[in-house]
CSV table of C-alpha atoms in Angstrom, one decimal:
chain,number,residue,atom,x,y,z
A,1,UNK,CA,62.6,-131.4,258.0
A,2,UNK,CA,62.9,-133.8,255.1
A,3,UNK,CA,59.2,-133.9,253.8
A,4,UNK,CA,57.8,-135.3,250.9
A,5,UNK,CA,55.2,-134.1,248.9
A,6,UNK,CA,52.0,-135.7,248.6
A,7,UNK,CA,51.9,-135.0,245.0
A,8,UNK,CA,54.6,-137.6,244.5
A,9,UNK,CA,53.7,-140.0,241.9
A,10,UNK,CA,52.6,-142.7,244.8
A,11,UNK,CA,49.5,-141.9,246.8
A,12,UNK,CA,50.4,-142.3,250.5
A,13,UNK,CA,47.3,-142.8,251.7
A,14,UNK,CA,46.3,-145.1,248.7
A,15,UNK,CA,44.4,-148.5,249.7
A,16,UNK,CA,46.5,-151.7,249.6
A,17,UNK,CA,46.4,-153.8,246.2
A,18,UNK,CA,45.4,-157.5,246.8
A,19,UNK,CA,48.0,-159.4,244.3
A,20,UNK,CA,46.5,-162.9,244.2
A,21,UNK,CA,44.6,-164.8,246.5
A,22,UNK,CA,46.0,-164.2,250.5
A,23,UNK,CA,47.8,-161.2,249.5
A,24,UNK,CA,48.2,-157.7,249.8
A,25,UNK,CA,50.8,-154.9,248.9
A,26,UNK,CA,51.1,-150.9,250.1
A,27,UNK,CA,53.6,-148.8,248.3
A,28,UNK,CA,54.3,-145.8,250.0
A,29,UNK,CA,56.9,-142.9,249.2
A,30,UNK,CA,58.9,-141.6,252.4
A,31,UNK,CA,61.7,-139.1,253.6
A,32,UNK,CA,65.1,-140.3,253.3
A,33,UNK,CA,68.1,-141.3,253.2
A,34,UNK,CA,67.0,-145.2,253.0
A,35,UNK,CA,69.2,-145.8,256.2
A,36,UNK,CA,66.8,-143.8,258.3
A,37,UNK,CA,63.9,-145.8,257.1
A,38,UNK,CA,65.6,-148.8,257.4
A,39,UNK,CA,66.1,-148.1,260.9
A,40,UNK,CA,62.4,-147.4,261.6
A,41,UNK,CA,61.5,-150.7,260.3
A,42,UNK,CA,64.5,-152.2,262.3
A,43,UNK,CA,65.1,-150.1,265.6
A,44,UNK,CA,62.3,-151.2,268.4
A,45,UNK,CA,62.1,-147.6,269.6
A,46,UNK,CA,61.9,-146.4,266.8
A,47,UNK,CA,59.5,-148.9,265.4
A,48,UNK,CA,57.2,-148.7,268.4
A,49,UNK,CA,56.4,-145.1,267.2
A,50,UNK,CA,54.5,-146.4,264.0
A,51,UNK,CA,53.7,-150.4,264.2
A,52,UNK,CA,55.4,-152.4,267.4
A,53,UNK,CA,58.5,-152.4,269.2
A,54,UNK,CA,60.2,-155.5,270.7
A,55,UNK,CA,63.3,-156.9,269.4
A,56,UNK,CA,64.6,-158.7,266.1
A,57,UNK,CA,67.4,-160.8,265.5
A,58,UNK,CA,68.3,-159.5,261.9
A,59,UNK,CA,69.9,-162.8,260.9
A,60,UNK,CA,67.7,-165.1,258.8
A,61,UNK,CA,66.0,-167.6,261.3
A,62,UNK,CA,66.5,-164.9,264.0
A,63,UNK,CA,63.5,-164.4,266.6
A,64,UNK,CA,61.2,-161.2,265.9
A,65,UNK,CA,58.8,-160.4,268.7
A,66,UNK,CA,56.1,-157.3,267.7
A,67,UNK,CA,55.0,-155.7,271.0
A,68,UNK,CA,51.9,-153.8,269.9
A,69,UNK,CA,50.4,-150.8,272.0
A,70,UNK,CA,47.7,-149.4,269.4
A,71,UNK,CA,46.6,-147.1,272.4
A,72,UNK,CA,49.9,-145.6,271.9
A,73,UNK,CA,49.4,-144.4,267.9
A,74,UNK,CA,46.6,-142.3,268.4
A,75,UNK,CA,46.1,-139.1,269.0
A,76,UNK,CA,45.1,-138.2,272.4
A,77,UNK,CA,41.8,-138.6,273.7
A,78,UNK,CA,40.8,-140.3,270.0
A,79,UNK,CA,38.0,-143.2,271.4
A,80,UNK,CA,38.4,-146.7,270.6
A,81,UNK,CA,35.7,-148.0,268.0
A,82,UNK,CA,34.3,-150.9,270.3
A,83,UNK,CA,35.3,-153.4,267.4
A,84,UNK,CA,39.0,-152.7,268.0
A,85,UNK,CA,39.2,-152.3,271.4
A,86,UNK,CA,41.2,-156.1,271.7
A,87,UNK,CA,43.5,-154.7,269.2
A,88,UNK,CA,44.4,-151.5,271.7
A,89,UNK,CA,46.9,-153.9,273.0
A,90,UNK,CA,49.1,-155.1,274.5
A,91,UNK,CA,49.3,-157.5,271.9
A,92,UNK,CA,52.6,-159.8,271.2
A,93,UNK,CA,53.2,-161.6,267.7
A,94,UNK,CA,56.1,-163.7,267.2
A,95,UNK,CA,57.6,-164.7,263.8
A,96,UNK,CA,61.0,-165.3,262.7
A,97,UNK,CA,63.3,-163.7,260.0
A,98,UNK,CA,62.8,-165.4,256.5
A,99,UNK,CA,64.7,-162.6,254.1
A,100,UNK,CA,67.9,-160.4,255.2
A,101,UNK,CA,69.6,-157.8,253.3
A,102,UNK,CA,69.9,-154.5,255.0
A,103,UNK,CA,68.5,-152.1,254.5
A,104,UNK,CA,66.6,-152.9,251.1
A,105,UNK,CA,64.5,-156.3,252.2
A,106,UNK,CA,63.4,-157.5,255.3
A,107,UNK,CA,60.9,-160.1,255.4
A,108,UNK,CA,59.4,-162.3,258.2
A,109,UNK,CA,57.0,-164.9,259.7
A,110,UNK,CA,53.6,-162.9,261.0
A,111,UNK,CA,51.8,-164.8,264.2
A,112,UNK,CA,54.2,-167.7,264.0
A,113,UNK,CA,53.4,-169.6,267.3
A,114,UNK,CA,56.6,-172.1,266.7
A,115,UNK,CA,54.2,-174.6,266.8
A,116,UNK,CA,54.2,-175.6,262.9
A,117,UNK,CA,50.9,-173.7,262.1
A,118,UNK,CA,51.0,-172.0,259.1
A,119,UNK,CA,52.0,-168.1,259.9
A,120,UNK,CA,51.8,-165.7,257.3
A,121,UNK,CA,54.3,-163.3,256.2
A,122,UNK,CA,55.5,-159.6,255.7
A,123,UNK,CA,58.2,-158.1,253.2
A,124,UNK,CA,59.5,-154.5,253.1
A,125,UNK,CA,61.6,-153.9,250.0
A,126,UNK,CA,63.2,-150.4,250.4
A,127,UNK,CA,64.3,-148.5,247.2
A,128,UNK,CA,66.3,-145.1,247.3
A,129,UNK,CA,64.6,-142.3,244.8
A,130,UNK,CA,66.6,-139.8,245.1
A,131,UNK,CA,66.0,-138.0,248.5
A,132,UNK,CA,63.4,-140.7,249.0
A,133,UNK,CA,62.5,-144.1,249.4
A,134,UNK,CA,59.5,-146.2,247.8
A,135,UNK,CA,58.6,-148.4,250.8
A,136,UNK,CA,56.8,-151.7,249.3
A,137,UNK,CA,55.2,-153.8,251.8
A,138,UNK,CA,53.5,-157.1,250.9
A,139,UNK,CA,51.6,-159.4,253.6
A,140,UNK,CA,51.5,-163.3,252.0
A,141,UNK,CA,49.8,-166.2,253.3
A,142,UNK,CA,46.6,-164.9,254.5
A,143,UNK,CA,44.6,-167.9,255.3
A,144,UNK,CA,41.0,-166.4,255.1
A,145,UNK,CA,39.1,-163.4,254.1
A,146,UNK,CA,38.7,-161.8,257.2
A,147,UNK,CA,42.4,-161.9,258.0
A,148,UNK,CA,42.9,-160.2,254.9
A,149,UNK,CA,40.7,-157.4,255.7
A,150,UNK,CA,42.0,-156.8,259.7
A,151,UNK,CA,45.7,-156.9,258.2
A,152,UNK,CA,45.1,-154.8,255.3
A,153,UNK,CA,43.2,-151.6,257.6
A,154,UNK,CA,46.1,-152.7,260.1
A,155,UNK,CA,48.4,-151.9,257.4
A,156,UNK,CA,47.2,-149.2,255.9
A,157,UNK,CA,46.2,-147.1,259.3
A,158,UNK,CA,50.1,-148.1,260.4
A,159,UNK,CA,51.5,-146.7,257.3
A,160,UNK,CA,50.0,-143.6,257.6
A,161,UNK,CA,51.4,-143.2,260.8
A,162,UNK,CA,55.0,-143.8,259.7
A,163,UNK,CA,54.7,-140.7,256.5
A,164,UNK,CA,53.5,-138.9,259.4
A,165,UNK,CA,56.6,-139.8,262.0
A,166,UNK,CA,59.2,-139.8,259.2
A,167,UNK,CA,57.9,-136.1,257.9
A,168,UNK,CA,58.0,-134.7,261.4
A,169,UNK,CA,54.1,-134.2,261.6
A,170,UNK,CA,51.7,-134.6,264.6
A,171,UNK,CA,49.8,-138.3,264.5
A,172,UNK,CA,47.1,-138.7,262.2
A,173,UNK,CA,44.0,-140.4,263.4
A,174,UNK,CA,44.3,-143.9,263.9
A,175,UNK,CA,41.6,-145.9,265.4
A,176,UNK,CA,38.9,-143.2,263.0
A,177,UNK,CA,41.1,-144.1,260.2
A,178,UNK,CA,40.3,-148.1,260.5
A,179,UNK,CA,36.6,-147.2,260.6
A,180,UNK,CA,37.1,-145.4,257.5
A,181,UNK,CA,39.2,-148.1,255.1
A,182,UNK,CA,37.4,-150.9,256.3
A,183,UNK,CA,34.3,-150.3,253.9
A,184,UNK,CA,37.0,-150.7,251.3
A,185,UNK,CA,38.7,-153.8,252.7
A,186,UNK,CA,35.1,-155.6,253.4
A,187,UNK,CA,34.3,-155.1,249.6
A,188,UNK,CA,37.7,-156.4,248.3
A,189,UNK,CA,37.8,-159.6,250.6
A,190,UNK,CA,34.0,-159.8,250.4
A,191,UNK,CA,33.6,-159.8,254.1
């Protein structure tokens, strides 16, 4: 097992920073080589086991199509907090690919219904450390306050679940673990 230690200089559980108004960032240290994590970004299968599968066409303009089955990511028998139970899925959200250089930056469209509304947008950057990788996610574009707090506990419970899948470990809570950041989130987008 390539695990990292949770005494690394980045917090893996630490909350998302808002950089400017309608955006957020995570940084998150995970097991290498950057390939591997590259792939679990990438891969559907693989992806499915922490956020969504469904395909991508990794060319810039290509079609990305998150298939989410939240129901999937936690632990068995964990109850659904009533307020999430329409995110338990499935849930599709299309987008399109806006950045493209494997495997250090892949960016895309979030919720783009084709339709010219606006659709906000995700970026990994992947950086090798060593036998790690700093994972830096950033979601831009957020149109409203309560959009930034769903997508930042979204994307904070998710990236707890890939440190868990990329270090081998059994899944962490996940619909508890909304209940718990959102407090957070709520104060920081005034909610």
């Amino acid at each position: 097992m390539n695990s990292v230690s949770m005494k690394q200089v980045i917090d893996n559980d630490a909350y998302g920073k808002i950089l400017e108004s309608g955006a957020v960032r995570f940084e998150r240290i995970l097991p290498g080589p950057i390939e591997r994590v590259w792939d679990y970004i990438t891969v559907p299968e693989k992806r499915a086991t922490w956020l969504a599968g469904g395909e991508m066409e990794l060319r810039v303009g290509g079609r990305v199509t998150l298939e989410f089955h939240n129901a999937t990511l936690a632990p068995k028998g964990e109850p659904v907090p009533d307020w999430l139970k329409p995110y338990a899925g499935p849930l599709t959200n299309p987008g399109r690919i806006t950045q493209l250089a494997p495997p250090y930056l892949l960016g895309f469209t979030w919720g783009d219904a084709g339709d010219g509304s606006p659709a906000s947008e995700v970026v990994f950057e992947l950086k090798a450390q060593g036998k790690s990788v700093m994972l830096a996610l950033t979601h831009r574009r957020l149109t409203s306050n309560t959009e930034g707090l769903m997508v930042s506990c979204g994307w904070h419970v998710h990236t707890g679940v890939l440190v868990a899948v990329l270090n081998g470990e059994p899944k962490p809570p996940y619909w508890s673990k909304f209940d718990q950041v959102q407090a957070h989130y709520k104060a920081q987008f005034a909610v």
